Tab-separated table of C-alpha atoms and ligand atoms in Angstrom:
chain	number	residue	atom	x	y	z
A	1	MET	CA	154.721	-75.023	-30.861
A	2	LYS	CA	154.111	-78.778	-31.291
A	3	ARG	CA	156.930	-81.292	-31.292
A	4	VAL	CA	156.986	-84.466	-33.396
A	5	VAL	CA	159.600	-87.117	-32.700
A	6	ILE	CA	160.308	-89.709	-35.381
A	7	VAL	CA	162.239	-92.802	-34.307
A	8	GLY	CA	164.018	-94.357	-37.295
A	9	GLY	CA	165.320	-92.589	-40.378
A	10	GLY	CA	164.566	-95.292	-42.924
A	11	PHE	CA	162.129	-94.933	-45.805
A	12	ALA	CA	159.087	-94.467	-43.541
A	13	GLY	CA	160.692	-92.005	-41.114
A	14	LEU	CA	162.178	-89.821	-43.851
A	15	ALA	CA	158.958	-89.823	-45.882
A	16	ALA	CA	157.135	-88.554	-42.784
A	17	ALA	CA	159.798	-85.919	-42.114
A	18	GLY	CA	159.436	-84.752	-45.728
A	19	ILE	CA	155.690	-84.116	-45.334
A	20	LEU	CA	156.113	-82.463	-41.927
A	21	SER	CA	158.812	-80.141	-43.283
A	22	ARG	CA	156.221	-78.503	-45.552
A	23	ARG	CA	154.288	-77.208	-42.534
A	24	GLY	CA	157.071	-74.908	-41.330
A	25	LYS	CA	155.518	-72.818	-38.569
A	26	ASN	CA	154.336	-74.115	-35.175
A	27	LEU	CA	156.020	-77.467	-35.676
A	28	GLU	CA	159.346	-78.836	-34.540
A	29	THR	CA	160.481	-82.213	-35.875
A	30	ALA	CA	163.224	-84.353	-34.355
A	31	LEU	CA	164.538	-87.496	-36.045
A	32	VAL	CA	166.252	-90.086	-33.858
A	33	ASP	CA	168.362	-92.797	-35.469
A	34	ARG	CA	171.070	-95.040	-34.064
A	35	ARG	CA	173.063	-94.666	-37.286
A	36	GLN	CA	174.876	-91.668	-38.668
A	37	CYS	CA	173.678	-92.262	-42.224
A	38	PHE	CA	170.539	-93.313	-44.045
A	39	ASN	CA	171.133	-96.805	-45.491
A	40	PHE	CA	169.605	-97.740	-48.835
A	41	LEU	CA	168.851	-101.402	-48.079
A	42	PRO	CA	167.646	-102.730	-51.482
A	43	LEU	CA	171.153	-102.368	-52.935
A	44	LEU	CA	173.047	-104.132	-50.124
A	45	PRO	CA	173.357	-107.494	-51.950
A	46	ASP	CA	174.928	-105.622	-54.897
A	47	VAL	CA	177.930	-104.712	-52.731
A	48	LEU	CA	178.834	-108.411	-52.814
A	49	GLY	CA	178.459	-109.349	-56.466
A	50	ARG	CA	178.064	-106.306	-58.665
A	51	GLY	CA	180.657	-104.482	-56.605
A	52	ILE	CA	178.559	-101.344	-56.157
A	53	PRO	CA	180.465	-99.141	-53.671
A	54	ALA	CA	178.763	-99.116	-50.282
A	55	GLY	CA	179.310	-95.355	-50.121
A	56	LEU	CA	176.557	-94.915	-52.722
A	57	MET	CA	174.062	-96.488	-50.308
A	58	ALA	CA	174.716	-94.241	-47.334
A	59	TYR	CA	173.821	-90.592	-46.917
A	60	PRO	CA	174.391	-88.528	-43.736
A	61	PHE	CA	171.240	-87.822	-41.725
A	62	LYS	CA	172.741	-84.469	-40.773
A	63	ASP	CA	172.513	-83.337	-44.417
A	64	ILE	CA	169.079	-84.876	-45.008
A	65	CYS	CA	167.685	-83.273	-41.850
A	66	SER	CA	169.058	-79.828	-42.587
A	67	GLY	CA	167.124	-79.942	-45.892
A	68	LEU	CA	163.989	-81.066	-44.039
A	69	LYS	CA	164.310	-78.472	-41.276
A	70	ALA	CA	164.399	-81.300	-38.733
A	71	ARG	CA	166.751	-81.821	-35.806
A	72	PHE	CA	168.818	-84.991	-36.048
A	73	ILE	CA	169.684	-86.883	-32.884
A	74	GLN	CA	172.024	-89.841	-33.274
A	75	ASP	CA	171.025	-92.079	-30.410
A	76	ILE	CA	169.326	-95.377	-29.634
A	77	ALA	CA	165.690	-95.206	-28.616
A	78	GLN	CA	165.235	-97.382	-25.555
A	79	ALA	CA	161.798	-96.818	-24.083
A	80	VAL	CA	158.592	-94.867	-24.504
A	81	SER	CA	156.586	-93.552	-21.540
A	82	PRO	CA	153.160	-95.211	-21.075
A	83	ASP	CA	151.380	-92.111	-22.467
A	84	GLY	CA	153.659	-92.102	-25.552
A	85	ARG	CA	154.736	-88.508	-24.851
A	86	SER	CA	158.318	-89.116	-23.789
A	87	LEU	CA	161.155	-91.051	-25.381
A	88	HIS	CA	164.077	-92.375	-23.388
A	89	LEU	CA	167.392	-92.585	-25.271
A	90	GLY	CA	170.492	-94.714	-24.748
A	91	SER	CA	172.549	-91.630	-23.856
A	92	GLY	CA	170.248	-91.054	-20.875
A	93	LEU	CA	168.432	-88.174	-22.570
A	94	ASN	CA	164.614	-87.949	-22.400
A	95	ILE	CA	162.761	-86.131	-25.176
A	96	ASP	CA	159.199	-84.991	-24.662
A	97	CYS	CA	156.893	-84.767	-27.645
A	98	ASP	CA	153.303	-84.141	-28.686
A	99	TYR	CA	153.377	-86.813	-31.394
A	100	LEU	CA	155.556	-89.896	-31.735
A	101	LEU	CA	156.156	-91.882	-34.924
A	102	LEU	CA	157.787	-95.294	-34.605
A	103	ALA	CA	159.561	-96.261	-37.829
A	104	CYS	CA	162.360	-98.580	-36.678
A	105	GLY	CA	162.127	-101.200	-39.424
A	106	THR	CA	163.283	-104.735	-38.682
A	107	GLU	CA	166.562	-106.591	-38.245
A	108	THR	CA	167.825	-110.131	-38.771
A	109	ASP	CA	166.230	-112.677	-36.470
A	110	PHE	CA	168.536	-115.411	-35.194
A	111	HIS	CA	165.612	-116.885	-33.261
A	112	GLY	CA	167.504	-116.550	-29.979
A	113	ASN	CA	170.552	-118.523	-31.158
A	114	VAL	CA	173.445	-116.396	-29.854
A	115	SER	CA	176.075	-118.728	-31.269
A	116	LEU	CA	174.673	-118.371	-34.817
A	117	SER	CA	174.382	-114.598	-34.428
A	118	GLU	CA	178.086	-114.464	-33.584
A	119	SER	CA	179.381	-116.901	-36.180
A	120	THR	CA	177.374	-115.990	-39.291
A	121	TYR	CA	177.103	-112.920	-41.502
A	122	LYS	CA	173.948	-110.876	-42.071
A	123	LEU	CA	172.854	-108.048	-44.326
A	124	ASP	CA	170.984	-105.482	-42.234
A	125	ASN	CA	172.985	-102.401	-43.123
A	126	VAL	CA	175.898	-100.984	-45.088
A	127	SER	CA	178.513	-102.008	-42.509
A	128	ASP	CA	177.234	-105.611	-42.608
A	129	ALA	CA	177.603	-105.572	-46.404
A	130	LEU	CA	181.161	-104.227	-46.155
A	131	LYS	CA	182.072	-106.790	-43.501
A	132	LEU	CA	180.759	-109.635	-45.635
A	133	ARG	CA	182.446	-108.348	-48.793
A	134	GLN	CA	185.739	-108.155	-46.888
A	135	ALA	CA	185.299	-111.719	-45.597
A	136	LEU	CA	184.663	-112.900	-49.165
A	137	GLU	CA	187.744	-111.080	-50.466
A	138	ILE	CA	190.167	-112.469	-47.898
A	139	GLY	CA	188.667	-115.895	-47.213
A	140	CYS	CA	188.653	-118.864	-49.523
A	141	TYR	CA	185.804	-121.249	-48.782
A	142	ASP	CA	184.630	-124.538	-50.241
A	143	ASN	CA	181.016	-123.948	-49.202
A	144	TYR	CA	178.980	-120.746	-49.161
A	145	LEU	CA	175.771	-121.383	-47.239
A	146	VAL	CA	172.861	-118.959	-47.360
A	147	ALA	CA	170.326	-119.638	-44.609
A	148	GLY	CA	166.880	-118.577	-45.825
A	149	GLY	CA	165.266	-118.888	-49.240
A	150	GLY	CA	163.271	-115.661	-49.240
A	151	TYR	CA	163.985	-112.830	-51.683
A	152	THR	CA	166.949	-111.580	-49.627
A	153	GLY	CA	168.544	-115.045	-49.498
A	154	ILE	CA	168.088	-115.459	-53.244
A	155	GLU	CA	169.601	-112.058	-54.016
A	156	ILE	CA	172.539	-112.808	-51.735
A	157	ALA	CA	173.164	-116.252	-53.269
A	158	SER	CA	173.054	-114.924	-56.839
A	159	ASN	CA	175.489	-112.151	-55.898
A	160	LEU	CA	177.825	-114.679	-54.263
A	161	SER	CA	177.759	-116.643	-57.502
A	162	LEU	CA	178.692	-113.517	-59.490
A	163	PHE	CA	181.471	-112.712	-57.024
A	164	LEU	CA	182.969	-116.215	-57.287
A	165	ARG	CA	182.697	-116.235	-61.080
A	166	GLU	CA	184.542	-112.941	-61.358
A	167	LYS	CA	187.250	-114.196	-58.992
A	168	ARG	CA	187.397	-117.471	-60.970
A	169	ARG	CA	186.821	-119.491	-57.817
A	170	ARG	CA	184.886	-122.745	-57.909
A	171	SER	CA	182.936	-123.462	-54.722
A	172	ARG	CA	179.497	-124.676	-53.746
A	173	ILE	CA	176.759	-122.151	-52.991
A	174	ILE	CA	173.825	-123.657	-51.131
A	175	ILE	CA	170.567	-122.025	-50.092
A	176	VAL	CA	169.222	-123.783	-46.998
A	177	GLU	CA	165.498	-123.207	-46.489
A	178	LYS	CA	163.504	-124.574	-43.564
A	179	SER	CA	160.121	-124.636	-45.368
A	180	PRO	CA	159.243	-127.131	-48.104
A	181	SER	CA	159.925	-124.509	-50.807
A	182	ILE	CA	161.784	-121.256	-51.422
A	183	LEU	CA	159.928	-117.914	-51.681
A	184	GLY	CA	157.197	-118.970	-49.221
A	185	PRO	CA	153.777	-117.711	-50.322
A	186	LEU	CA	154.783	-116.397	-53.770
A	187	PRO	CA	153.210	-117.874	-56.941
A	188	GLU	CA	154.406	-121.257	-58.169
A	189	TRP	CA	155.604	-119.938	-61.566
A	190	MET	CA	157.926	-117.525	-59.748
A	191	LYS	CA	159.428	-120.308	-57.640
A	192	VAL	CA	160.066	-122.386	-60.771
A	193	TYR	CA	161.589	-119.399	-62.597
A	194	VAL	CA	163.896	-118.555	-59.692
A	195	LYS	CA	164.886	-122.207	-59.127
A	196	ASP	CA	165.863	-122.553	-62.812
A	197	ASP	CA	167.940	-119.391	-62.604
A	198	LEU	CA	169.634	-120.487	-59.413
A	199	ALA	CA	170.456	-123.843	-61.006
A	200	ALA	CA	171.878	-122.055	-64.065
A	201	CYS	CA	174.140	-120.092	-61.698
A	202	GLY	CA	175.254	-123.349	-60.072
A	203	ILE	CA	173.416	-122.583	-56.829
A	204	GLU	CA	171.981	-125.575	-54.964
A	205	VAL	CA	168.759	-125.367	-52.965
A	206	LYS	CA	168.107	-127.577	-49.931
A	207	THR	CA	164.588	-127.296	-48.539
A	208	GLY	CA	163.114	-128.663	-45.314
A	209	LEU	CA	166.456	-128.070	-43.585
A	210	SER	CA	168.105	-125.403	-41.469
A	211	VAL	CA	171.617	-124.423	-40.444
A	212	THR	CA	171.942	-125.458	-36.798
A	213	GLU	CA	175.547	-124.669	-36.035
A	214	THR	CA	178.638	-123.105	-37.516
A	215	ARG	CA	181.984	-122.940	-35.789
A	216	ALA	CA	185.509	-122.389	-37.095
A	217	GLY	CA	184.340	-122.861	-40.686
A	218	ARG	CA	182.448	-126.106	-39.963
A	219	SER	CA	178.703	-125.804	-40.522
A	220	VAL	CA	176.066	-128.369	-39.622
A	221	LEU	CA	172.545	-128.708	-41.041
A	222	SER	CA	169.491	-130.101	-39.243
A	223	ASP	CA	169.862	-133.475	-41.047
A	224	GLY	CA	173.371	-133.825	-39.616
A	225	SER	CA	175.218	-133.062	-42.865
A	226	VAL	CA	178.475	-131.220	-42.322
A	227	PHE	CA	180.109	-128.598	-44.542
A	228	GLY	CA	183.775	-127.910	-43.924
A	229	LYS	CA	185.610	-124.715	-44.916
A	230	SER	CA	182.302	-122.865	-45.003
A	231	ILE	CA	180.863	-119.415	-44.481
A	232	VAL	CA	177.210	-118.797	-43.575
A	233	VAL	CA	175.121	-115.763	-44.483
A	234	TRP	CA	171.987	-115.637	-42.348
A	235	ALA	CA	168.828	-114.409	-44.092
A	236	ALA	CA	166.318	-116.630	-42.322
A	237	GLY	CA	163.815	-114.177	-40.937
A	238	VAL	CA	163.504	-110.714	-39.464
A	239	LYS	CA	162.095	-109.232	-36.285
A	240	THR	CA	161.518	-105.758	-34.911
A	241	PRO	CA	164.323	-104.180	-32.822
A	242	ASP	CA	164.246	-104.881	-29.052
A	243	PHE	CA	163.103	-101.312	-28.405
A	244	ILE	CA	159.822	-101.996	-30.224
A	245	ASP	CA	159.334	-105.198	-28.196
A	246	ARG	CA	159.328	-103.119	-25.008
A	247	ILE	CA	156.466	-100.853	-26.112
A	248	PRO	CA	153.219	-101.744	-24.350
A	249	ALA	CA	151.093	-102.431	-27.444
A	250	ARG	CA	149.654	-105.355	-29.366
A	251	ARG	CA	152.128	-107.060	-31.691
A	252	THR	CA	152.411	-109.805	-34.313
A	253	PRO	CA	154.731	-112.810	-33.694
A	254	GLN	CA	157.462	-110.927	-35.651
A	255	GLY	CA	157.032	-108.053	-33.204
A	256	ARG	CA	155.301	-105.694	-35.656
A	257	LEU	CA	153.117	-103.167	-33.849
A	258	LYS	CA	149.424	-103.536	-34.539
A	259	VAL	CA	148.010	-100.210	-35.708
A	260	ASP	CA	144.489	-99.091	-36.551
A	261	GLU	CA	143.354	-98.121	-40.066
A	262	CYS	CA	144.947	-94.660	-39.565
A	263	LEU	CA	148.294	-96.246	-38.522
A	264	ARG	CA	147.839	-95.250	-34.859
A	265	ILE	CA	148.655	-97.037	-31.638
A	266	SER	CA	147.000	-94.187	-29.747
A	267	ARG	CA	145.757	-90.730	-30.817
A	268	THR	CA	149.268	-89.278	-30.753
A	269	CYS	CA	151.443	-92.347	-31.282
A	270	PHE	CA	151.863	-93.742	-34.818
A	271	ALA	CA	153.816	-96.587	-36.419
A	272	ALA	CA	154.837	-96.942	-40.078
A	273	GLY	CA	156.904	-99.199	-42.316
A	274	ASP	CA	158.256	-102.637	-41.507
A	275	ASN	CA	157.633	-102.283	-37.748
A	276	ALA	CA	153.882	-101.755	-38.288
A	277	CYS	CA	151.014	-104.068	-39.169
A	278	LEU	CA	147.409	-103.059	-39.790
A	279	SER	CA	145.292	-104.845	-37.197
A	280	ALA	CA	142.243	-105.059	-39.455
A	281	GLY	CA	141.425	-104.958	-43.157
A	282	GLN	CA	144.610	-105.400	-45.163
A	283	GLY	CA	146.530	-106.892	-42.209
A	284	CYS	CA	150.329	-107.124	-42.323
A	285	LEU	CA	151.604	-105.746	-45.593
A	286	ARG	CA	154.705	-106.974	-47.404
A	287	MET	CA	157.863	-105.362	-46.039
A	288	SER	CA	158.757	-103.017	-48.853
A	289	VAL	CA	160.051	-99.569	-49.627
A	290	GLN	CA	156.785	-98.632	-51.329
A	291	PHE	CA	154.597	-99.345	-48.284
A	292	ALA	CA	157.127	-97.804	-45.877
A	293	ILE	CA	157.102	-94.524	-47.827
A	294	THR	CA	153.317	-94.292	-48.221
A	295	GLN	CA	152.748	-95.223	-44.561
A	296	GLY	CA	155.273	-92.640	-43.355
A	297	GLU	CA	153.550	-89.983	-45.455
A	298	SER	CA	150.124	-91.044	-44.234
A	299	CYS	CA	151.199	-90.821	-40.562
A	300	ALA	CA	152.620	-87.336	-41.113
A	301	ARG	CA	149.390	-86.155	-42.770
A	302	ASN	CA	147.369	-87.514	-39.863
A	303	ILE	CA	149.631	-85.741	-37.373
A	304	LEU	CA	149.037	-82.462	-39.242
A	305	ASN	CA	145.290	-83.185	-39.355
A	306	ASP	CA	145.246	-83.754	-35.597
A	307	MET	CA	147.092	-80.474	-35.025
A	308	ASP	CA	144.431	-78.737	-37.139
A	309	SER	CA	141.611	-80.566	-35.270
A	310	LEU	CA	140.686	-82.409	-38.464
A	311	PRO	CA	139.703	-86.106	-38.464
A	312	PRO	CA	142.423	-88.629	-39.382
A	313	ARG	CA	142.405	-90.286	-42.802
A	314	GLU	CA	142.431	-94.026	-43.300
A	315	TYR	CA	145.647	-95.406	-44.837
A	316	ARG	CA	144.891	-96.727	-48.299
A	317	THR	CA	147.384	-98.964	-50.030
A	318	PHE	CA	148.370	-98.761	-53.605
A	319	ASP	CA	150.427	-101.800	-54.540
A	320	PRO	CA	152.365	-101.394	-57.798
A	321	GLY	CA	153.910	-104.842	-57.256
A	322	TYR	CA	157.297	-106.311	-56.484
A	323	ILE	CA	160.431	-107.584	-58.200
A	324	ILE	CA	162.920	-110.281	-57.209
A	325	PRO	CA	166.202	-109.269	-58.827
A	326	MET	CA	169.062	-111.712	-59.307
A	327	ALA	CA	172.678	-110.925	-60.093
A	328	ASN	CA	172.578	-112.886	-63.376
A	329	ASP	CA	170.617	-109.945	-64.845
A	330	ARG	CA	167.318	-111.744	-64.629
A	331	ALA	CA	164.384	-111.013	-62.375
A	332	CYS	CA	160.752	-111.859	-61.941
A	333	GLY	CA	157.836	-110.230	-60.225
A	334	ILE	CA	154.367	-108.773	-60.491
A	335	ILE	CA	153.936	-105.246	-61.834
A	336	PHE	CA	150.461	-103.703	-61.784
A	337	GLY	CA	149.016	-107.191	-61.423
A	338	LEU	CA	150.919	-108.599	-64.406
A	339	PRO	CA	153.662	-111.217	-64.207
A	340	VAL	CA	157.040	-109.954	-65.460
A	341	ARG	CA	160.313	-111.804	-65.982
A	342	GLY	CA	163.640	-111.458	-67.742
A	343	ILE	CA	165.808	-108.367	-68.096
A	344	LEU	CA	162.982	-105.769	-68.066
A	345	PRO	CA	162.207	-106.117	-64.322
A	346	VAL	CA	165.967	-105.914	-63.607
A	347	PHE	CA	166.038	-102.576	-65.406
A	348	MET	CA	162.931	-101.413	-63.498
A	349	HIS	CA	164.430	-102.465	-60.159
A	350	TYR	CA	167.611	-100.436	-60.680
A	351	LEU	CA	165.687	-97.477	-62.083
A	352	LEU	CA	163.648	-97.431	-58.857
A	353	CYS	CA	166.846	-97.762	-56.809
A	354	VAL	CA	168.375	-94.722	-58.514
A	355	TRP	CA	165.177	-92.727	-58.086
A	356	ARG	CA	164.637	-93.641	-54.432
A	357	ASN	CA	168.255	-93.272	-53.333
A	358	ARG	CA	169.296	-90.221	-51.307
A	359	GLY	CA	171.567	-87.439	-52.541
A	360	MET	CA	171.860	-86.218	-56.128
A	361	LYS	CA	175.561	-87.172	-56.335
A	362	ASN	CA	174.764	-90.712	-55.120
A	363	ARG	CA	171.993	-91.019	-57.698
A	364	ILE	CA	174.116	-89.809	-60.610
A	365	ARG	CA	177.127	-91.953	-59.661
A	366	LEU	CA	174.899	-94.993	-59.190
A	367	ALA	CA	173.150	-94.451	-62.539
A	368	LEU	CA	176.486	-94.049	-64.368
A	369	LEU	CA	177.947	-97.124	-62.702
A	370	LEU	CA	174.932	-99.274	-63.553
A	371	LEU	CA	174.967	-97.986	-67.126
A	372	LYS	CA	178.667	-98.810	-67.442
A	373	LYS	CA	178.088	-102.318	-66.097
A	374	ALA	CA	175.099	-102.813	-68.429
A	375	VAL	CA	177.127	-101.760	-71.491
A	376	ARG	CA	179.970	-104.075	-70.480
B	401	LIG	C1	168.966	-106.816	-48.268
B	401	LIG	C2	167.613	-106.194	-48.441
B	401	LIG	C3	167.088	-106.019	-49.724
B	401	LIG	C4	165.825	-105.445	-49.891
B	401	LIG	N1	165.339	-105.262	-51.161
B	401	LIG	C5	164.159	-104.636	-51.336
B	401	LIG	C6	163.673	-104.343	-52.647
B	401	LIG	O1	164.306	-104.670	-53.645
B	401	LIG	N2	162.470	-103.687	-52.756
B	401	LIG	C7	161.741	-103.318	-51.649
B	401	LIG	O2	160.668	-102.718	-51.787
B	401	LIG	N3	162.175	-103.598	-50.402
B	401	LIG	C8	163.361	-104.229	-50.216
B	401	LIG	N4	163.813	-104.488	-48.946
B	401	LIG	C9	162.945	-104.142	-47.802
B	401	LIG	C10	163.002	-102.647	-47.533
B	401	LIG	O3	164.331	-102.219	-47.480
B	401	LIG	C11	162.268	-102.354	-46.224
B	401	LIG	O4	160.939	-102.777	-46.361
B	401	LIG	C12	162.321	-100.866	-45.897
B	401	LIG	O5	163.653	-100.460	-45.670
B	401	LIG	C13	161.477	-100.559	-44.657
B	401	LIG	O6	161.600	-99.211	-44.336
B	401	LIG	P1	161.440	-98.723	-42.824
B	401	LIG	O7	161.517	-97.255	-42.858
B	401	LIG	O8	160.254	-99.369	-42.219
B	401	LIG	O9	162.699	-99.340	-42.050
B	401	LIG	P2	164.265	-99.211	-42.329
B	401	LIG	O10	164.540	-98.756	-43.706
B	401	LIG	O11	164.836	-100.511	-41.889
B	401	LIG	O12	164.736	-98.066	-41.329
B	401	LIG	C14	164.660	-98.211	-39.934
B	401	LIG	C15	165.579	-97.209	-39.277
B	401	LIG	O13	165.347	-97.256	-37.872
B	401	LIG	C16	166.580	-97.166	-37.192
B	401	LIG	N5	166.423	-97.771	-35.863
B	401	LIG	C17	166.070	-99.035	-35.570
B	401	LIG	N6	165.990	-99.210	-34.243
B	401	LIG	C18	166.304	-98.031	-33.681
B	401	LIG	C19	166.396	-97.573	-32.331
B	401	LIG	N7	166.132	-98.358	-31.274
B	401	LIG	N8	166.756	-96.283	-32.119
B	401	LIG	C20	167.029	-95.449	-33.157
B	401	LIG	N9	166.944	-95.838	-34.446
B	401	LIG	C21	166.581	-97.103	-34.705
B	401	LIG	C22	167.553	-97.909	-38.100
B	401	LIG	O14	168.889	-97.501	-37.854
B	401	LIG	C23	167.054	-97.503	-39.490
B	401	LIG	O15	167.719	-96.358	-39.979
B	401	LIG	C24	165.076	-105.050	-48.748
B	401	LIG	C25	165.607	-105.216	-47.458
B	401	LIG	C26	166.860	-105.774	-47.308
B	401	LIG	C27	167.432	-105.927	-45.911
């Protein structure tokens, strides 16, 4: 009997568990996650503006794992033995394994600023989204600052704008981006499209600046400007969890583990999803659900190949594209190499969300809710 341990029950970890579950005999799979439920991250910003219930984005691992014939262990992975055959958990438990898959994703990076991590909001999981929604409901601010002008920051800002419009509150929403432009390396037409949409929603964009401090509702930017009665949502970068940083392996500056073309760190230790980066060829791929799923599946197939003494297969990417959805029912992106914009990519984004969500009830309720909102 061989034992596979998967750390992280996100898109990559669950995709791997799905493939492994088909083997049945001679294989025991354990999934370790610090949370009780799978969190569907792409819909988190919609908790703020569109008012999608957070419950539709969480699904108990216990139920998922029973369907996948895997054992679920709710615990925090803390260390891996040098040979990658033993995992040390926060509860003090050690689990031995024949194969280890690291699929821990990433989390918000405050770049070591403890004060900002304590005084701002983030959107890493369902409880963060609920906490922020609650703060928006009870607080009344003059300034809503979003630190970071990547796709997450833009989605958050557009949802804040929808929230304020529905509550008939008039306040400033400002995206503060450190680089000279929003959306970093994305094509120029996309930046222009998004900027126009943000402006139409009344959202200001300040580039070349960062939020340096926020205390008791007073936020300060790097040029010294001060915003009173403010709330800050931090979306200015991600990093791998501390556990990944402690693994003796090569890493990128964001902490992503460098893997070979078969997604391996060693013969029996694999990494997939946001916490992995191909060390050659395609290099670090965009952090996305699509790549997390296909990498998780690829790792699982290579584990089964190794068990059968077959050679591993190289991970080959298929990139169908990406979409940047905004809460004003407009989006832009690249689909199969073609630029798309307007309402169609919004529809595609939510269709994918319904399809990729966990639990039939969640999917049906989400689809009905989105349909109702679309009709309205
Ligand atoms: C707000 C937001 C919106 C997004 N929108 C989109 C989108 O529209 N389209 C898209 O393609 N992508 C989107 N993404 C990115 C996408 O969600 C990620 O690329 C994807 O979730 C990566 O999957 P993963 O399995 O690598 O990691 P995750 O889904 O992050 O899962 C990692 C899991 O590991 C667990 N974990 C972490 N550390 C430990 C530990 N030490 N011990 C035990 N468990 C641990 C976590 O609890 C989590 O369950 C979005 C992300 C965010 C945050």
